Short mmCIF file of C-alpha atoms and ligand atoms in Angstrom, two decimals:
data_model
loop_
_atom_site.label_atom_id
_atom_site.label_comp_id
_atom_site.label_asym_id
_atom_site.label_seq_id
_atom_site.Cartn_x
_atom_site.Cartn_y
_atom_site.Cartn_z
CA MET A 17 -35.36 19.57 76.05
CA LEU A 18 -33.26 18.35 79.01
CA LEU A 19 -30.96 21.65 79.73
CA LYS A 20 -27.82 21.69 82.08
CA ALA A 21 -27.10 25.23 83.37
CA SER A 22 -24.15 26.60 85.99
CA CYS A 23 -23.06 29.85 87.12
CA GLN A 24 -19.60 31.45 86.31
CA CYS A 25 -17.97 29.81 89.47
CA GLN A 26 -19.19 26.67 88.58
CA LYS A 27 -20.79 26.29 92.73
CA ILE A 28 -24.06 25.94 91.58
CA ARG A 29 -25.35 23.42 88.24
CA TYR A 30 -29.07 23.07 87.95
CA GLU A 31 -31.09 21.12 85.20
CA LEU A 32 -34.93 21.88 83.62
CA GLU A 33 -36.59 19.79 81.28
CA THR A 34 -38.67 22.23 78.54
CA ASP A 35 -39.97 22.36 75.55
CA LEU A 36 -40.26 26.33 75.71
CA TYR A 37 -36.10 26.73 74.99
CA TYR A 38 -36.20 29.60 72.13
CA PRO A 39 -34.18 31.94 73.68
CA TYR A 40 -36.10 34.40 71.33
CA MET A 41 -37.12 37.61 73.90
CA ILE A 42 -34.17 40.06 73.66
CA CYS A 43 -35.30 42.26 77.23
CA TYR A 44 -33.90 45.96 78.01
CA CYS A 45 -36.15 46.53 80.73
CA SER A 46 -34.19 48.05 83.79
CA ILE A 47 -33.76 45.70 85.52
CA CYS A 48 -33.03 43.01 83.43
CA ARG A 49 -30.31 45.11 82.56
CA LYS A 50 -29.07 46.12 85.73
CA THR A 51 -29.20 42.27 87.19
CA ASN A 52 -27.98 40.74 84.16
CA GLY A 53 -25.00 43.71 84.14
CA ALA A 54 -25.38 44.30 80.43
CA PRO A 55 -27.45 46.01 77.28
CA PHE A 56 -30.69 43.62 77.99
CA GLY A 57 -31.43 39.82 79.37
CA VAL A 58 -32.80 36.90 77.71
CA ASN A 59 -35.61 34.45 79.39
CA ILE A 60 -36.04 31.31 78.86
CA LYS A 61 -39.33 29.33 80.53
CA GLY A 62 -40.37 26.06 82.18
CA ASP A 63 -41.87 24.27 84.73
CA LEU A 64 -40.77 25.24 88.27
CA ASP A 65 -41.54 21.00 88.82
CA ASN A 66 -38.65 20.51 86.59
CA LEU A 67 -35.99 22.33 88.34
CA LYS A 68 -33.55 19.90 89.58
CA ILE A 69 -30.34 21.79 91.53
CA ILE A 70 -27.63 19.45 91.03
CA ASN A 71 -25.37 21.11 93.36
CA GLY A 72 -24.71 24.50 95.30
CA LYS A 73 -28.19 24.25 96.82
CA ASP A 74 -26.45 26.17 99.63
CA TYR A 75 -24.83 29.30 97.31
CA ILE A 76 -28.18 30.19 95.57
CA LYS A 77 -29.51 33.94 97.46
CA THR A 78 -32.47 35.59 95.86
CA TYR A 79 -33.20 39.04 95.09
CA SER A 80 -37.08 40.34 94.80
CA ALA A 81 -37.54 42.91 91.89
CA LYS A 82 -41.21 44.14 91.59
CA ASP A 83 -43.01 40.96 91.38
CA CYS A 84 -40.27 38.78 90.64
CA GLU A 85 -37.64 36.82 92.39
CA ARG A 86 -34.33 36.33 90.97
CA HIS A 87 -31.94 33.78 92.03
CA PHE A 88 -28.66 34.09 91.65
CA CYS A 89 -24.85 33.12 93.04
CA SER A 90 -23.91 34.47 95.83
CA LYS A 91 -20.19 33.90 95.52
CA CYS A 92 -19.48 35.05 91.21
CA GLY A 93 -22.81 36.88 91.86
CA SER A 94 -24.42 35.30 88.18
CA PRO A 95 -28.07 35.31 87.42
CA LEU A 96 -29.70 32.27 87.15
CA TYR A 97 -33.30 31.77 87.47
CA ILE A 98 -36.49 33.58 87.93
CA THR A 99 -39.55 33.05 89.78
CA ASP A 100 -42.70 34.96 89.84
CA HIS A 101 -45.45 34.53 92.46
CA ARG A 102 -47.85 35.44 90.40
CA TRP A 103 -47.42 32.64 87.98
CA PRO A 104 -46.28 30.01 90.88
CA ASP A 105 -45.32 27.19 88.80
CA GLY A 106 -43.11 29.03 86.69
CA ILE A 107 -39.26 29.52 86.07
CA TRP A 108 -37.20 31.62 83.83
CA PRO A 109 -34.05 30.52 83.76
CA ASN A 110 -31.28 33.13 82.28
CA ALA A 111 -30.61 31.80 78.65
CA ALA A 112 -26.88 33.22 79.23
CA SER A 113 -26.94 30.51 82.60
CA ILE A 114 -27.98 27.85 80.38
CA ASP A 115 -24.60 25.38 79.01
CA THR A 116 -26.80 23.26 76.66
CA ALA A 117 -26.68 24.10 73.36
CA LEU A 118 -29.95 26.85 72.69
CA PRO A 119 -31.65 26.35 69.15
CA LYS A 120 -31.05 29.79 67.69
CA PRO A 121 -34.89 31.59 67.38
CA PRO A 122 -36.49 31.19 64.17
CA GLU A 123 -37.44 35.00 64.88
CA TYR A 124 -36.63 37.04 67.69
CA GLN A 125 -38.68 39.71 69.46
CA GLN A 126 -37.76 42.72 71.51
CA ILE A 127 -39.07 44.02 74.10
CA PHE A 128 -39.19 46.85 76.73
CA LEU A 129 -37.51 49.18 73.65
CA ASP A 130 -38.60 52.44 75.44
CA ASP A 131 -35.97 51.54 77.88
CA GLN A 132 -33.22 50.51 75.92
CA VAL A 133 -29.54 52.21 76.74
CA PRO A 134 -28.81 54.24 73.60
CA TRP A 135 -24.75 52.60 73.50
CA PHE A 136 -26.63 49.66 72.45
CA LYS A 137 -29.52 50.02 69.98
CA PRO A 138 -28.55 46.51 67.37
CA ASP A 139 -29.76 45.95 64.34
CA ILE A 140 -31.91 42.65 64.95
CA PRO A 141 -35.17 41.45 62.69
CA GLY A 142 -38.18 40.54 63.93
CA LYS A 143 -41.09 42.14 66.45
CA LYS A 144 -40.51 45.14 68.26
CA PHE A 145 -42.24 46.29 71.53
CA SER A 146 -41.67 49.45 73.50
CA GLY A 147 -43.39 47.34 76.69
CA TYR A 148 -44.58 43.90 77.21
CA PRO A 149 -45.09 42.31 74.54
CA LYS A 150 -48.24 40.42 73.11
CA TRP A 151 -47.59 37.07 73.10
CA SER A 152 -46.83 34.92 76.70
CA ILE A 153 -43.44 32.41 75.99
CA ASP A 154 -45.96 29.68 75.49
CA GLU A 155 -47.86 30.98 73.37
CA TYR A 156 -45.06 32.11 71.29
CA HIS A 157 -43.78 28.49 71.09
CA GLN A 158 -47.33 27.33 70.56
CA HIS A 159 -47.03 29.55 67.26
CA LEU A 160 -44.07 27.95 65.99
CA LYS A 161 -45.09 24.52 66.17
CA ASN A 162 -48.21 25.41 64.42
CA SER A 163 -46.93 27.58 61.73
CA ASN A 164 -43.70 24.99 61.39
CA LEU A 165 -41.51 28.98 61.19
CA ASP A 166 -38.89 26.87 61.72
CA ASN A 167 -38.50 25.48 58.04
CA GLU A 168 -39.66 28.72 56.28
CA THR A 169 -36.92 30.59 57.62
CA ASN A 170 -34.50 27.96 57.77
CA ASN A 171 -34.58 28.93 53.70
CA ASN A 172 -34.23 32.52 53.94
CA GLU A 173 -31.32 32.33 55.97
CA ILE A 174 -28.42 33.35 54.34
ZN1 ZN B 13 -21.11 31.32 91.11
ZN1 ZN B 14 -36.78 42.50 81.26
#
């Protein structure tokens, strides 16, 4: 799926071709919360080779938090995507930066629940983890392909 993305002020636009596009992982860790200015963050995944900066390259600044490089717009502050030197081939776009309509995930996972703020504890069905999840994003998408979870979940939708 070709994803088109941008920051809020539209100086930066980027594109990414990826098969790992379900925005299913809701992360409450303090880094996601602070860098998103929100009670959680949602990232998807792709290959760094497939990233195309369409415009605004000069506005992109990076901030290192632990092992991750967080890339954001220096004009409007919008978080764009993450890279990680431990997995140098990957890129983790902030799902909220994507303008292309992403599919609703058949199943959510909430991670780093130990770091959740007391004023935002939504009732979201799916798997819950106190810290890191059991599966990587790649494994989750592989699981979806194998189990055809899409169809199973659609049948039960209200
Ligand atoms: Zn911007
Ligand atoms: Zn996080």
